[in-house]
XYZ file of C-alpha atoms in Angstrom:
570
model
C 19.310 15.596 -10.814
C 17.641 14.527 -14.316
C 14.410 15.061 -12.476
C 15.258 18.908 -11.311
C 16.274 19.477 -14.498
C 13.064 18.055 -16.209
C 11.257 20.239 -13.911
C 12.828 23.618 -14.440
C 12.628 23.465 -17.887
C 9.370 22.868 -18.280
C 8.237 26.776 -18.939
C 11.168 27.166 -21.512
C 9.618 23.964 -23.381
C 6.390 25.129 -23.327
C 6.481 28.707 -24.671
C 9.314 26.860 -27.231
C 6.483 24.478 -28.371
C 3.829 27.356 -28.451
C 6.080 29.254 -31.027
C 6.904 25.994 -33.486
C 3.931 24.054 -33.387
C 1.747 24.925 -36.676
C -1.661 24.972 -35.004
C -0.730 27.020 -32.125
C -0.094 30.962 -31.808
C 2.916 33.053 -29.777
C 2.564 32.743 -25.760
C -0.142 35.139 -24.156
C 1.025 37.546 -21.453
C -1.970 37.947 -19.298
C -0.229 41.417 -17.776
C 1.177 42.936 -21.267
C -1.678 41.533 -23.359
C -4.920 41.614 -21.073
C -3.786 44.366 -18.097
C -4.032 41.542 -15.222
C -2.588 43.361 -11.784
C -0.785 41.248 -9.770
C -1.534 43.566 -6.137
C -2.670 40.286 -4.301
C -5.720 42.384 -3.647
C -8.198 42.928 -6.401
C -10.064 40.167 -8.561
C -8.136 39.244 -11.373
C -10.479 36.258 -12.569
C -11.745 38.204 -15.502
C -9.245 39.314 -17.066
C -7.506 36.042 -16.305
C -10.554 34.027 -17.933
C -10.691 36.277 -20.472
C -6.964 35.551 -21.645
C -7.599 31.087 -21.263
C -10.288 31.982 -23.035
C -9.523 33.851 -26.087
C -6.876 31.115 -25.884
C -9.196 28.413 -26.525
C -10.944 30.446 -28.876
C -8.111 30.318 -31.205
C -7.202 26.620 -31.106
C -4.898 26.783 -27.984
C -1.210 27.815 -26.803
C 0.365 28.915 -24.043
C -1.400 31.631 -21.089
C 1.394 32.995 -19.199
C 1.628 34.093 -16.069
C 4.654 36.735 -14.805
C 5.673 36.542 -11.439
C 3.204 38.419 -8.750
C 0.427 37.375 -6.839
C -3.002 37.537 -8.748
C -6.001 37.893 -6.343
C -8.910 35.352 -7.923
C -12.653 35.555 -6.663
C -14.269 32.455 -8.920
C -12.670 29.210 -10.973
C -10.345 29.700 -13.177
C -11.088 27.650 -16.370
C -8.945 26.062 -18.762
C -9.787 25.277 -22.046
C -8.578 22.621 -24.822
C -5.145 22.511 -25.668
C -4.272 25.773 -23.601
C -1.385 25.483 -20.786
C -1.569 27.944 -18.067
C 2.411 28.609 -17.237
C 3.980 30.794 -14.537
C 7.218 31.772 -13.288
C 7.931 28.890 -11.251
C 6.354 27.949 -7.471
C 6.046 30.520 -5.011
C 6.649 33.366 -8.364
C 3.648 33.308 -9.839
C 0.305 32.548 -7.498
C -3.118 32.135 -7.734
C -4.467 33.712 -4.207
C -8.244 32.951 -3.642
C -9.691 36.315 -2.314
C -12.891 34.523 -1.004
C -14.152 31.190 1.466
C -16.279 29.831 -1.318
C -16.776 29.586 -4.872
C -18.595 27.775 -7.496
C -19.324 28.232 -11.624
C -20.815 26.110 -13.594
C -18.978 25.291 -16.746
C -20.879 23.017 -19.174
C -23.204 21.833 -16.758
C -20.472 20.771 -14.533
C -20.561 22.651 -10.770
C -16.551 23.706 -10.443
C -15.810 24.004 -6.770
C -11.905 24.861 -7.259
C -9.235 27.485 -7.842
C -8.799 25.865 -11.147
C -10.405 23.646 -13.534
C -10.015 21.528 -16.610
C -13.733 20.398 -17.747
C -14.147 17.665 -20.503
C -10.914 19.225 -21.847
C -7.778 17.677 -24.124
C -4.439 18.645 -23.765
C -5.086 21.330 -21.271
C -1.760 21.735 -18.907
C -1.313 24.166 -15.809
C 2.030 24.509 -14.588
C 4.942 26.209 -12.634
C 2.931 28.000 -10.374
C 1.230 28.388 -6.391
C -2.323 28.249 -6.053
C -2.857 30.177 -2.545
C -6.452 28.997 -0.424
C -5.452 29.812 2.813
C -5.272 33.046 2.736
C -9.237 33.386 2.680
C -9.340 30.033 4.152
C -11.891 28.558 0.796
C -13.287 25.668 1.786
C -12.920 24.081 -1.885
C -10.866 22.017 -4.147
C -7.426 23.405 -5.589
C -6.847 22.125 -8.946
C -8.896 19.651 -11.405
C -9.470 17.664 -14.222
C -13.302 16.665 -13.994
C -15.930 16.134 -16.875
C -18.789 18.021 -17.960
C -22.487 17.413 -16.459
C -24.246 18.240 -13.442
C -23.404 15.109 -11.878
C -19.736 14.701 -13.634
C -21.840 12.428 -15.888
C -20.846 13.255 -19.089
C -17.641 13.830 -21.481
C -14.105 13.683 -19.263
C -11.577 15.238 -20.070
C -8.514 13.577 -21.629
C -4.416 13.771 -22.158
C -4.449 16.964 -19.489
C -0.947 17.604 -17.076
C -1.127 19.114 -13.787
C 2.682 19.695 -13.467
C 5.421 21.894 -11.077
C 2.984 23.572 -9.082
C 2.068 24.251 -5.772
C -1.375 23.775 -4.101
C -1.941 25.288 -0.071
C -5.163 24.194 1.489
C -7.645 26.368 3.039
C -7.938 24.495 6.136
C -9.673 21.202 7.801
C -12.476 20.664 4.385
C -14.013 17.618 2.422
C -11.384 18.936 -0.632
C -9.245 17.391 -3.120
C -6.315 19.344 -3.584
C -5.571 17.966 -6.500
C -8.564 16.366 -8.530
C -8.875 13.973 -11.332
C -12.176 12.678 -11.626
C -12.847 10.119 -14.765
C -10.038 11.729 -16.933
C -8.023 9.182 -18.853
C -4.166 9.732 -19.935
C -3.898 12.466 -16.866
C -0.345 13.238 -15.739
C -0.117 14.598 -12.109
C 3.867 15.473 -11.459
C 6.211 17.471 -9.698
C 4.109 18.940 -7.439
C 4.034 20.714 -4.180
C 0.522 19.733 -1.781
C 0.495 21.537 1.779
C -2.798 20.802 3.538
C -1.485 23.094 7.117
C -2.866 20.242 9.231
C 0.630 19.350 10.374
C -1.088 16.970 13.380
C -3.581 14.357 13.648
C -7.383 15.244 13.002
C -9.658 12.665 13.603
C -12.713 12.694 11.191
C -10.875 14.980 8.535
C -11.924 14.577 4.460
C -9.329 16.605 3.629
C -7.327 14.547 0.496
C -4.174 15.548 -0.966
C -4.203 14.216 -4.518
C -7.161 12.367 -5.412
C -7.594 10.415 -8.709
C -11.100 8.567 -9.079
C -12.080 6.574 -11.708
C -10.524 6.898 -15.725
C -7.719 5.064 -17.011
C -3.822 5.512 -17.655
C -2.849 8.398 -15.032
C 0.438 8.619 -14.045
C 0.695 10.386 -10.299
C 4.976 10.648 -9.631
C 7.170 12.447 -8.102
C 5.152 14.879 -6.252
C 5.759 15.949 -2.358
C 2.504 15.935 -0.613
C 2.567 17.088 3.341
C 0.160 18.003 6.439
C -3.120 16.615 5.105
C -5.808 15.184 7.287
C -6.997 12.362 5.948
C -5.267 10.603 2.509
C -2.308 12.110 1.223
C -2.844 10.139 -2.115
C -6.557 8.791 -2.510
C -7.275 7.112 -5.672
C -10.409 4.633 -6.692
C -13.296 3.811 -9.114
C -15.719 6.839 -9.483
C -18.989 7.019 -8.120
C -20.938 6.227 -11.476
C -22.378 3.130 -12.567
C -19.478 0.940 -14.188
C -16.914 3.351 -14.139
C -13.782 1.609 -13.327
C -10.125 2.932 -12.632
C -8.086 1.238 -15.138
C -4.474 1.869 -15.238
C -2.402 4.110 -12.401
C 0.929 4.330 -12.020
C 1.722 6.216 -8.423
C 5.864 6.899 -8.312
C 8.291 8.585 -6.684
C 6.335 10.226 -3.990
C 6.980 11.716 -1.688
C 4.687 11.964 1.763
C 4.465 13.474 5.268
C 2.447 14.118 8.200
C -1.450 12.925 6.683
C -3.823 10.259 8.386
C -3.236 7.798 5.613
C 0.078 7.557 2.991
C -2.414 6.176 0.195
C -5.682 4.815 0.076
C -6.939 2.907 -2.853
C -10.517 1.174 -3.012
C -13.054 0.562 -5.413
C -16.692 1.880 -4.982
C -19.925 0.524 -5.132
C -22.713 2.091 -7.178
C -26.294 0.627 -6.781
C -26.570 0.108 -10.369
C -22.993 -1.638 -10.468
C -19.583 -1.848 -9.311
C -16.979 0.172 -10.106
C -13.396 -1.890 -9.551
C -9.923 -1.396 -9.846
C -7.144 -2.827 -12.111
C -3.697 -2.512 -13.193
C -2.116 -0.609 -10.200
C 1.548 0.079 -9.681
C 2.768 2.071 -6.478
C 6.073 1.985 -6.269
C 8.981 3.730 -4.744
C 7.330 6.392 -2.657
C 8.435 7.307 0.745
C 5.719 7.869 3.808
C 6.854 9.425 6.981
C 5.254 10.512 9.832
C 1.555 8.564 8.820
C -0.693 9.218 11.775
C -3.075 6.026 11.190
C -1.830 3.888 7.589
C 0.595 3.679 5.042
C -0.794 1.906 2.754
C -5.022 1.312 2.503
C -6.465 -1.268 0.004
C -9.716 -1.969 1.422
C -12.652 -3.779 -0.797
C -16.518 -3.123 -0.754
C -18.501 -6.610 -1.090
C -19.081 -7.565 -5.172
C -16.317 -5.457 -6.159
C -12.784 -6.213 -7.305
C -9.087 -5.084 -6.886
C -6.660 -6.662 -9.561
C -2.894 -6.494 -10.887
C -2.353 -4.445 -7.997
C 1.424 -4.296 -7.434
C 2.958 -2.394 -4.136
C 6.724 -2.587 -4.475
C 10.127 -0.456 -2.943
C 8.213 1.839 -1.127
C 9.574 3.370 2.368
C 6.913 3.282 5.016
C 8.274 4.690 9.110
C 7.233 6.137 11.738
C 3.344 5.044 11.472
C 0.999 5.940 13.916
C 1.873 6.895 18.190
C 1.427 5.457 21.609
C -2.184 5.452 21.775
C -3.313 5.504 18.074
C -2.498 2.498 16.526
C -0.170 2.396 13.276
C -0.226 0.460 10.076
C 1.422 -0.102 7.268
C 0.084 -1.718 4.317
C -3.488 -2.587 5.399
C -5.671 -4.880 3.429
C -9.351 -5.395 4.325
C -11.860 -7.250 2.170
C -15.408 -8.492 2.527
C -16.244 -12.426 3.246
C -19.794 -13.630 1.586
C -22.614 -13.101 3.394
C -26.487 -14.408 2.547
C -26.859 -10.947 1.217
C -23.804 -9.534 -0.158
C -21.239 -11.696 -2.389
C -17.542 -11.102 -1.458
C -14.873 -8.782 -2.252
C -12.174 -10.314 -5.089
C -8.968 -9.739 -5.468
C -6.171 -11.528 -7.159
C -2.896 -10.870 -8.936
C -1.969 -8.118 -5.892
C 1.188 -8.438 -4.766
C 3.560 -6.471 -1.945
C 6.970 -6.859 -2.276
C 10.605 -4.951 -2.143
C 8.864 -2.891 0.484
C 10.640 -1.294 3.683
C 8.057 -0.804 6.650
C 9.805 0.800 9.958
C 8.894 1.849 13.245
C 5.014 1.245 13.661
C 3.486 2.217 16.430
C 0.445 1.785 18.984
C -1.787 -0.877 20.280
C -1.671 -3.437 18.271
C 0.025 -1.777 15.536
C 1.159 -4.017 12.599
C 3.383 -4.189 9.506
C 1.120 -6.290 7.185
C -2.504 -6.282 8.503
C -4.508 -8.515 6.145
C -8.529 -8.779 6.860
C -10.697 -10.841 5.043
C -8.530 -10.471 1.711
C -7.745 -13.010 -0.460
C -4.550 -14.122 -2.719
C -2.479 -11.165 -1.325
C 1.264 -12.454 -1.890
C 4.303 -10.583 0.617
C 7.559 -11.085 -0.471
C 11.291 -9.573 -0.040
C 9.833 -7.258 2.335
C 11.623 -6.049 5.579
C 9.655 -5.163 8.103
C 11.343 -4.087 11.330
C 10.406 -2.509 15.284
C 6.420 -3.046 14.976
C 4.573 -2.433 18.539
C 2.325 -5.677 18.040
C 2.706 -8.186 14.788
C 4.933 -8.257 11.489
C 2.530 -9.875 9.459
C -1.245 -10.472 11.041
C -4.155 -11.939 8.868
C -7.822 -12.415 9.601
C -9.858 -14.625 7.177
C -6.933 -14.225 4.996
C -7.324 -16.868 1.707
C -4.518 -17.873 -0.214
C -2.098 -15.784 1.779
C 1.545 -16.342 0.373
C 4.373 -14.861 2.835
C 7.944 -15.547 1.500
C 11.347 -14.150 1.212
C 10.823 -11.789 3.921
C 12.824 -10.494 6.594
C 10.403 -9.562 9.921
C 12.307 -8.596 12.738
C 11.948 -6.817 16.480
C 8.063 -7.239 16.997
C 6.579 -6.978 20.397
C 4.359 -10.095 19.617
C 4.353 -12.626 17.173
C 6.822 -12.287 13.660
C 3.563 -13.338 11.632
C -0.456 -14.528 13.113
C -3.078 -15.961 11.554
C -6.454 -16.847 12.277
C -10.069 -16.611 11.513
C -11.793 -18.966 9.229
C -12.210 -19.686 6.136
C -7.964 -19.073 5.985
C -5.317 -20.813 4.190
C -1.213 -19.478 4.662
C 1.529 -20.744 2.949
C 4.712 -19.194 4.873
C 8.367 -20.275 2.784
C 12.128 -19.296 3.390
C 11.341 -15.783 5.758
C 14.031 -14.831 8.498
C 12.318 -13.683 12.003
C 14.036 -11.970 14.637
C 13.379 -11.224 18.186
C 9.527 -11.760 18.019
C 8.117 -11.809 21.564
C 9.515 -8.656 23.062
C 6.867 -8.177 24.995
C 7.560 -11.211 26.829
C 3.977 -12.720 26.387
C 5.374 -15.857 25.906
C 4.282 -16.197 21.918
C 5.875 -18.143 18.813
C 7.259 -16.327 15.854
C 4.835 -17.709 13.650
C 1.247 -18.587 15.112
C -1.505 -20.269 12.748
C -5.195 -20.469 13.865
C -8.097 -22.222 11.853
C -6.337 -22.730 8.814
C -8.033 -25.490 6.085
C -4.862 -25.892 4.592
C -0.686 -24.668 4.804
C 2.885 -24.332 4.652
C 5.586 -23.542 6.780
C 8.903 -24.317 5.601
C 12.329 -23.355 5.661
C 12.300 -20.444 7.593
C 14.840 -19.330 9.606
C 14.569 -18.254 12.965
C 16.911 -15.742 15.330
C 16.990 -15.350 18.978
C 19.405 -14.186 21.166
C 18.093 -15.809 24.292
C 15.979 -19.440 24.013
C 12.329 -18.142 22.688
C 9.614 -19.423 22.965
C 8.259 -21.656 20.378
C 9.119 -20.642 16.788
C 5.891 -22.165 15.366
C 3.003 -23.242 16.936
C 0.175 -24.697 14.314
C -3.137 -24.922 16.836
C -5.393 -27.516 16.770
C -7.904 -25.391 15.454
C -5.758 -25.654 12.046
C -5.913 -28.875 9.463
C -3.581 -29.969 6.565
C -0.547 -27.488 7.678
C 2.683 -28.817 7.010
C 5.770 -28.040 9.056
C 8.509 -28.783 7.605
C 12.844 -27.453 6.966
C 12.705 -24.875 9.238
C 15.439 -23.541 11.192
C 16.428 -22.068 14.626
C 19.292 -19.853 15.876
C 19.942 -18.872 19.165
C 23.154 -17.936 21.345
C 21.995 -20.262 23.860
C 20.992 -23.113 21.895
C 23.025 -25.445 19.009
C 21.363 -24.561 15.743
C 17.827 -27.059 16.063
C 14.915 -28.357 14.064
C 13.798 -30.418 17.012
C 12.696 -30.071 20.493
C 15.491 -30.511 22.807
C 15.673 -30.783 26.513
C 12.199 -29.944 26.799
C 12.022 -26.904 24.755
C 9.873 -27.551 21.288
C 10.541 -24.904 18.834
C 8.245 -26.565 16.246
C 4.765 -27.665 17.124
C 1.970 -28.785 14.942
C -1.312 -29.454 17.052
C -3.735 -29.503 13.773
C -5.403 -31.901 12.219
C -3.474 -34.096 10.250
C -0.226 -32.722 11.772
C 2.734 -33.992 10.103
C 5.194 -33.058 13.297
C 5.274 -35.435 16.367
C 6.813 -37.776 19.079
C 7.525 -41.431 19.882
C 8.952 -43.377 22.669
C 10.750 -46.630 22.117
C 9.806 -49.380 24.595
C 12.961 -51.893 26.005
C 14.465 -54.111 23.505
C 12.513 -52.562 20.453
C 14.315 -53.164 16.804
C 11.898 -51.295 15.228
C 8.738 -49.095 16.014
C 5.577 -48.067 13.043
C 4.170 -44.544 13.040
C 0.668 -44.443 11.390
C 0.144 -40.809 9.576
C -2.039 -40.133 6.803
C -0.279 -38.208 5.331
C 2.838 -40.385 4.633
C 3.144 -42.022 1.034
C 5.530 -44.266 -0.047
C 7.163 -40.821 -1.767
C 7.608 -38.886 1.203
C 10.553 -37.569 3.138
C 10.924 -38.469 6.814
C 13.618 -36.591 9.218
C 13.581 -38.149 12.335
C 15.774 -36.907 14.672
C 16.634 -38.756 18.392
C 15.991 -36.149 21.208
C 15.972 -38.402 24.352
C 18.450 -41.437 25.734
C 21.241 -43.116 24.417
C 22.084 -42.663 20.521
C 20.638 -45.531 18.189
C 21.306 -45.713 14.901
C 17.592 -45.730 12.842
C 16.374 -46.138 9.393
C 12.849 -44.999 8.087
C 10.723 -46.657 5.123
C 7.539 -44.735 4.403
C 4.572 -46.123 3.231
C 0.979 -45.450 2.293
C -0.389 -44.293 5.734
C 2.170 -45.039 8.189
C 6.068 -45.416 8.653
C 8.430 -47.714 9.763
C 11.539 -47.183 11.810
C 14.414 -49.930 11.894
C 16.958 -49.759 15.089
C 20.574 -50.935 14.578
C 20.139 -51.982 17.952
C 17.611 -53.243 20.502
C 16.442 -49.923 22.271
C 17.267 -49.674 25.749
C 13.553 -47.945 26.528
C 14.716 -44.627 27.887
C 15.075 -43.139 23.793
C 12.472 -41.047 22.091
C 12.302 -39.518 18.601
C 10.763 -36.669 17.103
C 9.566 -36.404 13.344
C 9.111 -34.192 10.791
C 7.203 -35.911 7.697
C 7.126 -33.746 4.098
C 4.486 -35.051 2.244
């Protein structure tokens, strides 16, 4: 409610603050004051640039717009500290009248309905910007600097606010632009791309911010767009880096991606990203991903924080669905790796992904990515699957109803540490897979997770041998047709560590034993042995760990037919 009424009053504040600030002048009525026809029909872009204009001439204030429909045949340019102001969406609207358009405006080409170049303090608001009635194949609204090549001064403290931007069909166009700008507010707005349906190969972005620092994208509703709803990255200039985005509150439907966020890669220097919040925004109905972070090699992704957002309904039955989807670059002899650090994905609610293979939390040659308090629920292949993954921290999570495994990792180099997450009902598909799976990992955790079935699984963890220095260790299964266990039991082995250096294993007890030693390296005098009987008569047994090995004491000589299983925490 606080937001609506932020929204609506935004017009009232405007012309208020254009009548008591000392610098600025009384609102301009482009129809009273400049004869601007609003028939939908005739050009109305110069006496429309003639009113931001003599605007800008005189230090700023406010342009406004009555209700009608303005035909427009070229950009639309707004000058420092001058707001553009309407009616109110769907009142007031911009209709292009033509498929193209173009004017250059301080050396910079302008490609869009309308533009803010190397401006600050310029504002458009409360108002529809119309491209599909001529179907213009160009860019809706922007903030962009001067220069041919968007090279030179950007523009600064500008607020693209309340209004509403319809695409002019399947084009390489930003709806919304922000190229560079820094302290750039894009809110409360309406995007409608009209490509309710998946088209492969579209450029078509909703809002796209690239490069600059401190923008603040919240709150908008962005809807039918073929490629990224929400794109933001570095810009394509040498060390230009995006610094400082806050993306909040939004709201997203029907596009091949959610939000996409990447740094670029110039071939004078990188251009990375830092600082990012994206936080409670809701995406429905994403054709391919929810989320995109993917890295270029020698650039960098840091502070990046993804946290409450809603993420369903993610791709079909034959195109395959993601939700947050991280994908880096290992070193090669030519190319140094991606970096990231400090990003983190937590609080998050991913539902209902579909397709071959689709996945939750797809994680590809990415490193330090930490998942945690997620739920992550009905996903038509993994919860949580990493490739090359280092550094990969899963906790706190709740991962439940996948068709294969709850969480999978493989590919080397990989390290996972996996603490206190609840699975249930992995395996669906009935291939016969663990909840958690771990392949050529140098080094891991898995402890004291909790694990739900309703009928007996199969094996809640399986560490292959492919994987070295992963400890097993507290974790828990549930079942309706098995006793709560942490140890194999009549043949069934929920826990299995074949790695190197496994810290999980077995021992028989020959006839009239009192005591049996179990070398391990891993054991130190330090360490914490459960050892749990899982075969023959019950013996009482004491452990003593040592350095490299430990020893088990029977109460009683062993009758043979017992056998022990062990869990060893290091």
């Amino acid at each position: 409610m606080l937001h609506s009424l932020i929204r609506w009053t935004i017009p009232l504040v405007a012309l208020l603050l254009a009548t008591s600030c000392k610098n600025e002048h009384a609102p301009i009525n482009v129809v009273r004051d400049f004869g601007a026809v609003a028939d939908a029909t005739t050009d109305q872009e110069p006496v429309l640039q003639a009113a931001l204009d003599f605007a800008a001439a005189r230090g700023g204030g406010v342009v406004y717009l009555p209700e009608g429909v303005y035909g427009i045949a070229r950009p639309l340019i707004i000058g420092s500290n001058v707001r553009l102001v309407g009616e109110g969406r769907g009142k007031s609207v911009l209709r292009s009248l033509v498929p193209t358009w173009e004017k250059v405006v301080q050396g910079a080409p302008v490609t869009a309905a309308v533009a803010m170049v190397a401006a600050d303090r310029a504002s458009i608001s409360d108002l529809t910007v119309d491209m599909s009635h001529a179907g213009t194949d160009s860019h809706g609204v922007v903030a962009v600097p001067a220069g041919a090549q968007f090279e030179g001064t950007v523009s600064t403290r500008c607020e693209i606010s309340n209004i509403e931007v319809i695409g002019g069909g399947n084009f390489h166009a930003y709806l919304i632009w922000n190229l560079r700008g820094r302290d750039i507010r894009i809110v409360h707005n309406v995007v409608e791309g009209g490509l309710p349906s998946y088209t492969p190969g579209s450029e078509q972005e909703g809002i796209e911010s690239y490069g600059g620092s401190n923008v603040m994208v919240a709150w908008n509703v962005v809807r039918n767009i073929g490629n990224a709803a929400l794109n933001f990255g570095s810009a394509g200039h040498p060390d230009t880096s995006l610094d400082g985005l806050t993306v909040i509150g939004n709201t997203v439907s029907n596009a091949g991606m959610g939000l996409n966020i990447g740094p670029a890669l110039n071939p004078v220097g990188p251009q990375n990203v830092y600082d990012v919040l994206i936080s409670d925004n809701n995406f429905t109905n994403i054709w391919r991903t929810g989320v995109h972070v993917p890295t270029l090699a020698g650039t960098e992704i840091r502070g990046l924080r993804i946290e409450k957002n809603r993420i369903q309904a993610v791709g079909s039955d034959t195109d395959t669905g993601t939700g947050i989807y991280f994908k880096g670059q290992l070193q090669t002899d030519t190319a140094p790796a991606s970096a990231a650090s400090d990003n983190t994905v937590t609080l998050n609610h991913i539902e209902d992904v579909r397709g071959p293979n689709a996945t939750g939390v797809l994680i590809i040659r990415y490193p330090n990515v930490h998942v945690t308090e997620n739920t992550i629920r009905n996903v038509a292949h993994s919860g949580v699957f990493a490739t090359s993954a280092l550094n990969l921290v899963v906790e706190r999570n709740v991962i439940e109803d996948t068709f294969y495994h709850g969480l999978m990792s493989h590919g080397a180099p990989s390290s996972v540490y996996v603490r206190d997450n609840t699975f249930i009902e992995w395996n669906r598909g009935n291939q016969k897979v663990a909840g958690i799976a771990i392949h050529d990992a140098m080094s891991g955790e898995i402890r004291n997770n909790e694990f739900r079935h309703r009928a007996t699984p199969p094996s809640a963890i399986r560490v292959e041998a492919s994987a070295a220095d992963v400890i097993v260790f507290g974790n828990v299964l549930l079942s309706e047709t098995l006793e709560e266990q942490s140890n194999p039991n009549s043949g069934f082995v929920p826990f299995v560590n074949n790695g190197a250096r496994s810290n999980l294993g077995l021992f028989a007890v020959a006839p009239g034993a009192t005591e049996y030693t179990v070398q391990n390296l891993i054991v130190s005098p330090t360490s914490t042995v459960a050892l749990i009987q899982t075969q023959g008569e019950t013996i009482e047994a004491s452990v003593t760990p040592d350095t490299g090995s430990f020893r088990v004491a029977f109460a009683s000589a062993a009758r043979g037919d017992e056998q022990f299983w062990y869990a060893i925490d290091p």
